[in-house]
Amino acid sequence: MVHVCRKEHFNAAHKLWNPNWSEEKNIAVFGPCANVNWHGHNFELIVTVKGIPDPETGFVVDLKQLSTIIRTLVIDKVDHKNLNIDVDFMQGKMASCENLVMEFWKILEPAVNKIVSQGKLYKLTLYETPRNFVEYFGE
């Protein structure tokens, strides 16, 4: 089994804030991430596809097609956006990396699996900072 990875980059702002809590509790739990005027990150998204190389191409996945899918379905919708306000699939959800990566999976899994003949979407890794990241393997 071969794991093929594609890394994409985007910039986005967000705020972690639970409207059911007081300002004091939000600040205590979320710290600077609860900044009333938002804050931003330079995100890195790594999409990992797992499979067996096609005997004719030697590819598990055509990386050009994979890049196009990631950019069209995800990056173009979140790059230079406010995740809390501008992104339709994040409406009504806490804009945490955990929730964001799960929404990315829902969008990417069917599209990626259509272009992979002997494999599937295996993992998403989302870096919020160089030291903070989440990994998601689907449900």
PDB file of N, CA and C in Angstrom, residues 52-59 117-118:
ATOM      1  N   ILE A  52      -2.997   1.282  -4.312  1.00  0.00           N
ATOM      2  CA  ILE A  52      -2.056   0.485  -5.083  1.00  0.00           C
ATOM      3  C   ILE A  52      -1.822   1.218  -6.404  1.00  0.00           C
ATOM      4  N   PRO A  53      -0.563   1.379  -6.822  1.00  0.00           N
ATOM      5  CA  PRO A  53      -0.307   2.074  -8.082  1.00  0.00           C
ATOM      6  C   PRO A  53      -0.959   1.374  -9.272  1.00  0.00           C
ATOM      7  N   ASP A  54      -1.531   2.192 -10.142  1.00  0.00           N
ATOM      8  CA  ASP A  54      -2.127   1.696 -11.378  1.00  0.00           C
ATOM      9  C   ASP A  54      -1.002   1.115 -12.245  1.00  0.00           C
ATOM     10  N   PRO A  55      -1.181  -0.088 -12.790  1.00  0.00           N
ATOM     11  CA  PRO A  55      -0.103  -0.692 -13.573  1.00  0.00           C
ATOM     12  C   PRO A  55       0.235   0.080 -14.857  1.00  0.00           C
ATOM     13  N   GLU A  56      -0.697   0.842 -15.382  1.00  0.00           N
ATOM     14  CA  GLU A  56      -0.441   1.588 -16.624  1.00  0.00           C
ATOM     15  C   GLU A  56       0.243   2.928 -16.383  1.00  0.00           C
ATOM     16  N   THR A  57      -0.103   3.614 -15.275  1.00  0.00           N
ATOM     17  CA  THR A  57       0.469   4.946 -15.018  1.00  0.00           C
ATOM     18  C   THR A  57       1.531   4.925 -13.920  1.00  0.00           C
ATOM     19  N   GLY A  58       1.462   3.936 -13.045  1.00  0.00           N
ATOM     20  CA  GLY A  58       2.342   3.918 -11.882  1.00  0.00           C
ATOM     21  C   GLY A  58       1.853   4.813 -10.761  1.00  0.00           C
ATOM     22  N   PHE A  59       0.697   5.453 -10.961  1.00  0.00           N
ATOM     23  CA  PHE A  59       0.144   6.390  -9.974  1.00  0.00           C
ATOM     24  C   PHE A  59      -0.875   5.704  -9.069  1.00  0.00           C
ATOM     25  N   SER A 117      -8.618   4.568  -8.600  1.00  0.00           N
ATOM     26  CA  SER A 117      -9.226   3.287  -8.990  1.00  0.00           C
ATOM     27  C   SER A 117      -8.972   2.179  -7.975  1.00  0.00           C
ATOM     28  N   GLN A 118      -7.804   2.184  -7.329  1.00  0.00           N
ATOM     29  CA  GLN A 118      -7.478   1.117  -6.380  1.00  0.00           C
ATOM     30  C   GLN A 118      -6.998   1.714  -5.060  1.00  0.00           C
TER      31      GLN A 118
END
